[in-house]
Amino acid sequence: QVQLVESGGDLVQPGGSLRLSCAASGIIFSIYTMGWYRQAPGKQRELVAAIIRGGRKDYADSVKGRFTISRDNAKNTVYLQMNSLKPEDTAVYYCNAAFAGNSNWGQGTQVTVSS
């Protein structure tokens, strides 16, 4: 059974930083493309960042230069380091694991950027 557990969401002031973590189990983690998505109230879920098994990383234009995705295959964990946070980054952030047409989601973690 695939399980993705996100953590690290919090309330932070604009300009602050957070690091999200997603611990995976039930999959051969190293072969999966891991991604972070987010969904703000009233908006569609959108891709924030993804990292493939070869290490290539893709980012949404809105977070380039501020967010960094990384993975630790030994710990079956993917991270999202978020710096220079803005109020528009407020959303529920979801972890995704994808391989060969299979897509798995975590339960989400709330990030709120507000003064």
mmCIF file of N, CA and C in Angstrom:
data_model
loop_
_atom_site.group_PDB
_atom_site.id
_atom_site.type_symbol
_atom_site.label_atom_id
_atom_site.label_comp_id
_atom_site.label_asym_id
_atom_site.label_seq_id
_atom_site.Cartn_x
_atom_site.Cartn_y
_atom_site.Cartn_z
ATOM 1 N N GLN A 1 0.847 -1.181 0.000
ATOM 2 C CA GLN A 1 0.000 0.000 0.000
ATOM 3 C C GLN A 1 0.894 1.247 0.000
ATOM 4 N N VAL A 2 0.625 2.119 -0.983
ATOM 5 C CA VAL A 2 1.416 3.336 -1.093
ATOM 6 C C VAL A 2 0.945 4.346 -0.048
ATOM 7 N N GLN A 3 1.898 4.959 0.615
ATOM 8 C CA GLN A 3 1.574 5.999 1.582
ATOM 9 C C GLN A 3 2.566 7.148 1.433
ATOM 10 N N LEU A 4 2.024 8.355 1.333
ATOM 11 C CA LEU A 4 2.823 9.569 1.273
ATOM 12 C C LEU A 4 2.378 10.458 2.419
ATOM 13 N N VAL A 5 3.323 10.840 3.269
ATOM 14 C CA VAL A 5 2.984 11.637 4.444
ATOM 15 C C VAL A 5 3.772 12.940 4.402
ATOM 16 N N GLU A 6 3.035 14.044 4.230
ATOM 17 C CA GLU A 6 3.669 15.357 4.193
ATOM 18 C C GLU A 6 3.754 15.949 5.587
ATOM 19 N N SER A 7 4.740 16.805 5.781
ATOM 20 C CA SER A 7 4.869 17.538 7.029
ATOM 21 C C SER A 7 5.620 18.838 6.748
ATOM 22 N N GLY A 8 5.544 19.750 7.703
ATOM 23 C CA GLY A 8 6.304 20.988 7.604
ATOM 24 C C GLY A 8 5.483 22.224 7.320
ATOM 25 N N GLY A 9 4.206 22.064 6.992
ATOM 26 C CA GLY A 9 3.383 23.230 6.747
ATOM 27 C C GLY A 9 3.190 24.045 8.016
ATOM 28 N N ASP A 10 3.017 25.355 7.845
ATOM 29 C CA ASP A 10 2.912 26.233 9.012
ATOM 30 C C ASP A 10 2.435 27.605 8.561
ATOM 31 N N LEU A 11 2.243 28.467 9.534
ATOM 32 C CA LEU A 11 1.976 29.887 9.295
ATOM 33 C C LEU A 11 3.322 30.615 9.348
ATOM 34 N N VAL A 12 3.609 31.394 8.304
ATOM 35 C CA VAL A 12 4.886 32.096 8.238
ATOM 36 C C VAL A 12 4.653 33.494 7.682
ATOM 37 N N GLN A 13 5.488 34.416 8.079
ATOM 38 C CA GLN A 13 5.369 35.788 7.597
ATOM 39 C C GLN A 13 5.947 35.912 6.186
ATOM 40 N N PRO A 14 5.478 36.880 5.435
ATOM 41 C CA PRO A 14 6.059 37.111 4.105
ATOM 42 C C PRO A 14 7.572 37.316 4.201
ATOM 43 N N GLY A 15 8.280 36.702 3.254
ATOM 44 C CA GLY A 15 9.733 36.754 3.284
ATOM 45 C C GLY A 15 10.364 35.613 4.050
ATOM 46 N N GLY A 16 9.564 34.847 4.757
ATOM 47 C CA GLY A 16 10.075 33.754 5.551
ATOM 48 C C GLY A 16 10.330 32.494 4.738
ATOM 49 N N SER A 17 10.740 31.448 5.446
ATOM 50 C CA SER A 17 11.091 30.179 4.809
ATOM 51 C C SER A 17 10.415 29.019 5.513
ATOM 52 N N LEU A 18 10.183 27.966 4.765
ATOM 53 C CA LEU A 18 9.681 26.701 5.293
ATOM 54 C C LEU A 18 10.307 25.574 4.497
ATOM 55 N N ARG A 19 10.412 24.411 5.130
ATOM 56 C CA ARG A 19 10.813 23.218 4.406
ATOM 57 C C ARG A 19 9.756 22.144 4.601
ATOM 58 N N LEU A 20 9.193 21.712 3.495
ATOM 59 C CA LEU A 20 8.230 20.630 3.515
ATOM 60 C C LEU A 20 8.946 19.307 3.287
ATOM 61 N N SER A 21 8.424 18.267 3.914
ATOM 62 C CA SER A 21 8.951 16.925 3.734
ATOM 63 C C SER A 21 7.812 15.995 3.347
ATOM 64 N N CYS A 22 8.143 14.986 2.568
ATOM 65 C CA CYS A 22 7.174 13.949 2.200
ATOM 66 C C CYS A 22 7.872 12.608 2.301
ATOM 67 N N ALA A 23 7.432 11.803 3.254
ATOM 68 C CA ALA A 23 7.989 10.470 3.450
ATOM 69 C C ALA A 23 7.121 9.451 2.736
ATOM 70 N N ALA A 24 7.743 8.628 1.898
ATOM 71 C CA ALA A 24 7.017 7.654 1.097
ATOM 72 C C ALA A 24 7.266 6.245 1.595
ATOM 73 N N SER A 25 6.252 5.417 1.473
ATOM 74 C CA SER A 25 6.391 3.995 1.768
ATOM 75 C C SER A 25 5.518 3.222 0.805
ATOM 76 N N GLY A 26 5.868 1.953 0.612
ATOM 77 C CA GLY A 26 5.081 1.103 -0.278
ATOM 78 C C GLY A 26 5.433 1.227 -1.744
ATOM 79 N N ILE A 27 6.488 1.955 -2.062
ATOM 80 C CA ILE A 27 6.931 2.094 -3.450
ATOM 81 C C ILE A 27 8.448 1.941 -3.516
ATOM 82 N N ILE A 28 8.940 1.655 -4.727
ATOM 83 C CA ILE A 28 10.384 1.683 -4.965
ATOM 84 C C ILE A 28 10.711 3.139 -5.247
ATOM 85 N N PHE A 29 10.984 3.871 -4.198
ATOM 86 C CA PHE A 29 11.031 5.326 -4.234
ATOM 87 C C PHE A 29 11.956 5.856 -5.323
ATOM 88 N N SER A 30 13.093 5.225 -5.501
ATOM 89 C CA SER A 30 14.133 5.786 -6.365
ATOM 90 C C SER A 30 13.717 5.856 -7.827
ATOM 91 N N ILE A 31 12.732 5.076 -8.254
ATOM 92 C CA ILE A 31 12.364 5.081 -9.659
ATOM 93 C C ILE A 31 11.185 6.010 -9.946
ATOM 94 N N TYR A 32 10.601 6.572 -8.902
ATOM 95 C CA TYR A 32 9.430 7.427 -9.055
ATOM 96 C C TYR A 32 9.812 8.874 -9.314
ATOM 97 N N THR A 33 9.004 9.542 -10.143
ATOM 98 C CA THR A 33 9.051 10.986 -10.232
ATOM 99 C C THR A 33 8.269 11.530 -9.050
ATOM 100 N N MET A 34 8.909 12.397 -8.281
ATOM 101 C CA MET A 34 8.266 12.978 -7.112
ATOM 102 C C MET A 34 7.963 14.441 -7.377
ATOM 103 N N GLY A 35 6.780 14.843 -6.975
ATOM 104 C CA GLY A 35 6.385 16.217 -7.232
ATOM 105 C C GLY A 35 5.677 16.844 -6.049
ATOM 106 N N TRP A 36 5.717 18.148 -6.035
ATOM 107 C CA TRP A 36 4.941 18.943 -5.082
ATOM 108 C C TRP A 36 3.930 19.758 -5.879
ATOM 109 N N TYR A 37 2.692 19.686 -5.465
ATOM 110 C CA TYR A 37 1.607 20.460 -6.049
ATOM 111 C C TYR A 37 1.000 21.322 -4.941
ATOM 112 N N ARG A 38 0.230 22.305 -5.358
ATOM 113 C CA ARG A 38 -0.478 23.101 -4.366
ATOM 114 C C ARG A 38 -1.860 23.504 -4.898
ATOM 115 N N GLN A 39 -2.750 23.722 -3.948
ATOM 116 C CA GLN A 39 -4.098 24.143 -4.303
ATOM 117 C C GLN A 39 -4.554 25.216 -3.338
ATOM 118 N N ALA A 40 -4.789 26.390 -3.877
ATOM 119 C CA ALA A 40 -5.297 27.507 -3.086
ATOM 120 C C ALA A 40 -6.828 27.493 -3.147
ATOM 121 N N PRO A 41 -7.486 28.100 -2.179
ATOM 122 C CA PRO A 41 -8.951 28.128 -2.182
ATOM 123 C C PRO A 41 -9.506 28.706 -3.484
ATOM 124 N N GLY A 42 -10.427 27.984 -4.085
ATOM 125 C CA GLY A 42 -11.058 28.449 -5.309
ATOM 126 C C GLY A 42 -10.225 28.285 -6.554
ATOM 127 N N LYS A 43 -9.067 27.659 -6.439
ATOM 128 C CA LYS A 43 -8.191 27.492 -7.603
ATOM 129 C C LYS A 43 -7.919 26.019 -7.854
ATOM 130 N N GLN A 44 -7.452 25.732 -9.075
ATOM 131 C CA GLN A 44 -7.105 24.364 -9.414
ATOM 132 C C GLN A 44 -5.756 23.989 -8.808
ATOM 133 N N ARG A 45 -5.590 22.686 -8.614
ATOM 134 C CA ARG A 45 -4.299 22.210 -8.148
ATOM 135 C C ARG A 45 -3.267 22.445 -9.243
ATOM 136 N N GLU A 46 -2.081 22.916 -8.854
ATOM 137 C CA GLU A 46 -1.040 23.218 -9.825
ATOM 138 C C GLU A 46 0.288 22.609 -9.404
ATOM 139 N N LEU A 47 1.100 22.274 -10.403
ATOM 140 C CA LEU A 47 2.431 21.743 -10.141
ATOM 141 C C LEU A 47 3.333 22.868 -9.650
ATOM 142 N N VAL A 48 4.040 22.606 -8.571
ATOM 143 C CA VAL A 48 5.010 23.557 -8.027
ATOM 144 C C VAL A 48 6.416 23.162 -8.462
ATOM 145 N N ALA A 49 6.752 21.902 -8.247
ATOM 146 C CA ALA A 49 8.098 21.423 -8.577
ATOM 147 C C ALA A 49 8.070 19.917 -8.694
ATOM 148 N N ALA A 50 8.965 19.379 -9.516
ATOM 149 C CA ALA A 50 9.070 17.936 -9.678
ATOM 150 C C ALA A 50 10.526 17.560 -9.850
ATOM 151 N N ILE A 51 10.845 16.340 -9.424
ATOM 152 C CA ILE A 51 12.205 15.827 -9.585
ATOM 153 C C ILE A 51 12.102 14.387 -10.058
ATOM 154 N N ILE A 52 12.759 14.096 -11.187
ATOM 155 C CA ILE A 52 12.703 12.741 -11.733
ATOM 156 C C ILE A 52 13.826 11.907 -11.141
ATOM 157 N N ARG A 53 13.795 10.616 -11.448
ATOM 158 C CA ARG A 53 14.763 9.742 -10.781
ATOM 159 C C ARG A 53 16.190 10.054 -11.193
ATOM 160 N N GLY A 54 16.374 10.643 -12.370
ATOM 161 C CA GLY A 54 17.716 11.012 -12.798
ATOM 162 C C GLY A 54 18.220 12.294 -12.167
ATOM 163 N N GLY A 55 17.336 12.982 -11.463
ATOM 164 C CA GLY A 55 17.728 14.185 -10.751
ATOM 165 C C GLY A 55 17.322 15.481 -11.403
ATOM 166 N N ARG A 56 16.805 15.418 -12.650
ATOM 167 C CA ARG A 56 16.379 16.659 -13.294
ATOM 168 C C ARG A 56 15.210 17.258 -12.527
ATOM 169 N N LYS A 57 15.205 18.572 -12.426
ATOM 170 C CA LYS A 57 14.187 19.278 -11.659
ATOM 171 C C LYS A 57 13.433 20.265 -12.551
ATOM 172 N N ASP A 58 12.144 20.361 -12.320
ATOM 173 C CA ASP A 58 11.308 21.331 -13.028
ATOM 174 C C ASP A 58 10.548 22.157 -12.001
ATOM 175 N N TYR A 59 10.366 23.430 -12.325
ATOM 176 C CA TYR A 59 9.683 24.342 -11.408
ATOM 177 C C TYR A 59 8.642 25.171 -12.148
ATOM 178 N N ALA A 60 7.588 25.504 -11.435
ATOM 179 C CA ALA A 60 6.651 26.492 -11.957
ATOM 180 C C ALA A 60 7.371 27.837 -12.012
ATOM 181 N N ASP A 61 7.021 28.643 -13.012
ATOM 182 C CA ASP A 61 7.675 29.945 -13.158
ATOM 183 C C ASP A 61 7.525 30.806 -11.900
ATOM 184 N N SER A 62 6.403 30.654 -11.231
ATOM 185 C CA SER A 62 6.105 31.492 -10.071
ATOM 186 C C SER A 62 7.006 31.213 -8.867
ATOM 187 N N VAL A 63 7.701 30.078 -8.879
ATOM 188 C CA VAL A 63 8.542 29.732 -7.723
ATOM 189 C C VAL A 63 10.016 29.612 -8.068
ATOM 190 N N LYS A 64 10.364 29.751 -9.345
ATOM 191 C CA LYS A 64 11.773 29.637 -9.744
ATOM 192 C C LYS A 64 12.626 30.655 -9.008
ATOM 193 N N GLY A 65 13.755 30.183 -8.488
ATOM 194 C CA GLY A 65 14.662 31.046 -7.751
ATOM 195 C C GLY A 65 14.322 31.175 -6.275
ATOM 196 N N ARG A 66 13.137 30.683 -5.888
ATOM 197 C CA ARG A 66 12.732 30.776 -4.472
ATOM 198 C C ARG A 66 12.581 29.395 -3.830
ATOM 199 N N PHE A 67 12.109 28.425 -4.595
ATOM 200 C CA PHE A 67 11.867 27.076 -4.069
ATOM 201 C C PHE A 67 12.907 26.118 -4.642
ATOM 202 N N THR A 68 13.242 25.108 -3.845
ATOM 203 C CA THR A 68 14.154 24.063 -4.288
ATOM 204 C C THR A 68 13.607 22.704 -3.879
ATOM 205 N N ILE A 69 13.483 21.817 -4.862
ATOM 206 C CA ILE A 69 13.056 20.453 -4.586
ATOM 207 C C ILE A 69 14.290 19.563 -4.530
ATOM 208 N N SER A 70 14.253 18.598 -3.611
ATOM 209 C CA SER A 70 15.352 17.646 -3.505
ATOM 210 C C SER A 70 14.796 16.323 -3.008
ATOM 211 N N ARG A 71 15.593 15.277 -3.170
ATOM 212 C CA ARG A 71 15.156 13.965 -2.721
ATOM 213 C C ARG A 71 16.315 13.232 -2.064
ATOM 214 N N ASP A 72 15.971 12.392 -1.104
ATOM 215 C CA ASP A 72 16.932 11.514 -0.441
ATOM 216 C C ASP A 72 16.417 10.093 -0.625
ATOM 217 N N ASN A 73 16.975 9.397 -1.595
ATOM 218 C CA ASN A 73 16.485 8.054 -1.896
ATOM 219 C C ASN A 73 16.746 7.068 -0.751
ATOM 220 N N ALA A 74 17.758 7.327 0.055
ATOM 221 C CA ALA A 74 18.046 6.447 1.189
ATOM 222 C C ALA A 74 16.977 6.564 2.268
ATOM 223 N N LYS A 75 16.334 7.740 2.331
ATOM 224 C CA LYS A 75 15.300 7.972 3.342
ATOM 225 C C LYS A 75 13.894 7.940 2.752
ATOM 226 N N ASN A 76 13.791 7.662 1.450
ATOM 227 C CA ASN A 76 12.480 7.660 0.780
ATOM 228 C C ASN A 76 11.715 8.954 1.031
ATOM 229 N N THR A 77 12.417 10.055 0.940
ATOM 230 C CA THR A 77 11.828 11.353 1.290
ATOM 231 C C THR A 77 12.145 12.392 0.222
ATOM 232 N N VAL A 78 11.161 13.216 -0.067
ATOM 233 C CA VAL A 78 11.345 14.348 -0.959
ATOM 234 C C VAL A 78 11.066 15.616 -0.157
ATOM 235 N N TYR A 79 11.816 16.652 -0.469
ATOM 236 C CA TYR A 79 11.732 17.908 0.267
ATOM 237 C C TYR A 79 11.380 19.061 -0.664
ATOM 238 N N LEU A 80 10.814 20.092 -0.092
ATOM 239 C CA LEU A 80 10.605 21.339 -0.815
ATOM 240 C C LEU A 80 11.048 22.469 0.105
ATOM 241 N N GLN A 81 12.183 23.067 -0.219
ATOM 242 C CA GLN A 81 12.663 24.216 0.533
ATOM 243 C C GLN A 81 12.051 25.467 -0.103
ATOM 244 N N MET A 82 11.342 26.223 0.697
ATOM 245 C CA MET A 82 10.631 27.401 0.205
ATOM 246 C C MET A 82 11.187 28.642 0.896
ATOM 247 N N ASN A 83 11.773 29.517 0.110
ATOM 248 C CA ASN A 83 12.337 30.769 0.628
ATOM 249 C C ASN A 83 11.591 31.960 0.045
ATOM 250 N N SER A 84 11.769 33.105 0.663
ATOM 251 C CA SER A 84 11.141 34.349 0.191
ATOM 252 C C SER A 84 9.652 34.145 -0.073
ATOM 253 N N LEU A 85 8.989 33.563 0.883
ATOM 254 C CA LEU A 85 7.578 33.232 0.719
ATOM 255 C C LEU A 85 6.717 34.477 0.580
ATOM 256 N N LYS A 86 5.685 34.338 -0.242
ATOM 257 C CA LYS A 86 4.763 35.433 -0.531
ATOM 258 C C LYS A 86 3.352 35.016 -0.129
ATOM 259 N N PRO A 87 2.481 35.968 0.115
ATOM 260 C CA PRO A 87 1.098 35.611 0.462
ATOM 261 C C PRO A 87 0.441 34.728 -0.596
ATOM 262 N N GLU A 88 0.801 34.922 -1.850
ATOM 263 C CA GLU A 88 0.215 34.105 -2.910
ATOM 264 C C GLU A 88 0.713 32.663 -2.914
ATOM 265 N N ASP A 89 1.678 32.345 -2.073
ATOM 266 C CA ASP A 89 2.107 30.953 -1.915
ATOM 267 C C ASP A 89 1.194 30.181 -0.953
ATOM 268 N N THR A 90 0.266 30.885 -0.332
ATOM 269 C CA THR A 90 -0.656 30.239 0.593
ATOM 270 C C THR A 90 -1.501 29.201 -0.124
ATOM 271 N N ALA A 91 -1.471 27.972 0.380
ATOM 272 C CA ALA A 91 -2.188 26.863 -0.258
ATOM 273 C C ALA A 91 -1.985 25.604 0.566
ATOM 274 N N VAL A 92 -2.740 24.587 0.212
ATOM 275 C CA VAL A 92 -2.440 23.239 0.703
ATOM 276 C C VAL A 92 -1.452 22.623 -0.289
ATOM 277 N N TYR A 93 -0.348 22.127 0.235
ATOM 278 C CA TYR A 93 0.703 21.540 -0.592
ATOM 279 C C TYR A 93 0.604 20.017 -0.515
ATOM 280 N N TYR A 94 0.599 19.401 -1.687
ATOM 281 C CA TYR A 94 0.442 17.951 -1.794
ATOM 282 C C TYR A 94 1.694 17.332 -2.415
ATOM 283 N N CYS A 95 2.045 16.193 -1.902
ATOM 284 C CA CYS A 95 3.133 15.389 -2.450
ATOM 285 C C CYS A 95 2.538 14.393 -3.446
ATOM 286 N N ASN A 96 3.257 14.155 -4.532
ATOM 287 C CA ASN A 96 2.811 13.203 -5.547
ATOM 288 C C ASN A 96 3.958 12.288 -5.948
ATOM 289 N N ALA A 97 3.627 11.015 -6.114
ATOM 290 C CA ALA A 97 4.593 10.024 -6.597
ATOM 291 C C ALA A 97 4.018 9.393 -7.853
ATOM 292 N N ALA A 98 4.771 9.461 -8.952
ATOM 293 C CA ALA A 98 4.253 8.988 -10.231
ATOM 294 C C ALA A 98 5.253 8.087 -10.925
ATOM 295 N N PHE A 99 4.716 7.003 -11.521
ATOM 296 C CA PHE A 99 5.546 6.085 -12.297
ATOM 297 C C PHE A 99 4.654 5.237 -13.175
ATOM 298 N N ALA A 100 4.996 5.144 -14.450
ATOM 299 C CA ALA A 100 4.317 4.266 -15.399
ATOM 300 C C ALA A 100 2.797 4.419 -15.344
ATOM 301 N N GLY A 101 2.330 5.644 -15.310
ATOM 302 C CA GLY A 101 0.898 5.885 -15.329
ATOM 303 C C GLY A 101 0.214 5.832 -13.982
ATOM 304 N N ASN A 102 0.925 5.397 -12.962
ATOM 305 C CA ASN A 102 0.358 5.381 -11.619
ATOM 306 C C ASN A 102 0.695 6.672 -10.905
ATOM 307 N N SER A 103 -0.299 7.253 -10.243
ATOM 308 C CA SER A 103 -0.111 8.509 -9.532
ATOM 309 C C SER A 103 -0.686 8.376 -8.130
ATOM 310 N N ASN A 104 0.112 8.770 -7.149
ATOM 311 C CA ASN A 104 -0.299 8.641 -5.752
ATOM 312 C C ASN A 104 -0.154 9.983 -5.054
ATOM 313 N N TRP A 105 -1.087 10.272 -4.146
ATOM 314 C CA TRP A 105 -1.129 11.569 -3.481
ATOM 315 C C TRP A 105 -1.062 11.428 -1.961
ATOM 316 N N GLY A 106 -0.450 12.418 -1.348
ATOM 317 C CA GLY A 106 -0.500 12.536 0.096
ATOM 318 C C GLY A 106 -1.746 13.289 0.521
ATOM 319 N N GLN A 107 -1.879 13.495 1.822
ATOM 320 C CA GLN A 107 -3.084 14.126 2.357
ATOM 321 C C GLN A 107 -2.997 15.652 2.338
ATOM 322 N N GLY A 108 -1.811 16.195 2.137
ATOM 323 C CA GLY A 108 -1.622 17.630 2.059
ATOM 324 C C GLY A 108 -1.194 18.245 3.375
ATOM 325 N N THR A 109 -0.495 19.372 3.260
ATOM 326 C CA THR A 109 -0.080 20.132 4.427
ATOM 327 C C THR A 109 -0.310 21.621 4.130
ATOM 328 N N GLN A 110 -0.874 22.328 5.088
ATOM 329 C CA GLN A 110 -1.263 23.716 4.881
ATOM 330 C C GLN A 110 -0.076 24.647 5.068
ATOM 331 N N VAL A 111 0.128 25.515 4.082
ATOM 332 C CA VAL A 111 1.110 26.599 4.182
ATOM 333 C C VAL A 111 0.352 27.914 4.099
ATOM 334 N N THR A 112 0.518 28.739 5.105
ATOM 335 C CA THR A 112 -0.134 30.044 5.130
ATOM 336 C C THR A 112 0.934 31.118 5.292
ATOM 337 N N VAL A 113 0.943 32.062 4.351
ATOM 338 C CA VAL A 113 1.907 33.156 4.390
ATOM 339 C C VAL A 113 1.131 34.442 4.660
ATOM 340 N N SER A 114 1.327 34.975 5.848
ATOM 341 C CA SER A 114 0.546 36.138 6.252
ATOM 342 C C SER A 114 1.251 36.869 7.385
ATOM 343 N N SER A 115 1.081 38.177 7.404
ATOM 344 C CA SER A 115 1.635 38.971 8.498
ATOM 345 C C SER A 115 0.593 39.168 9.596
#
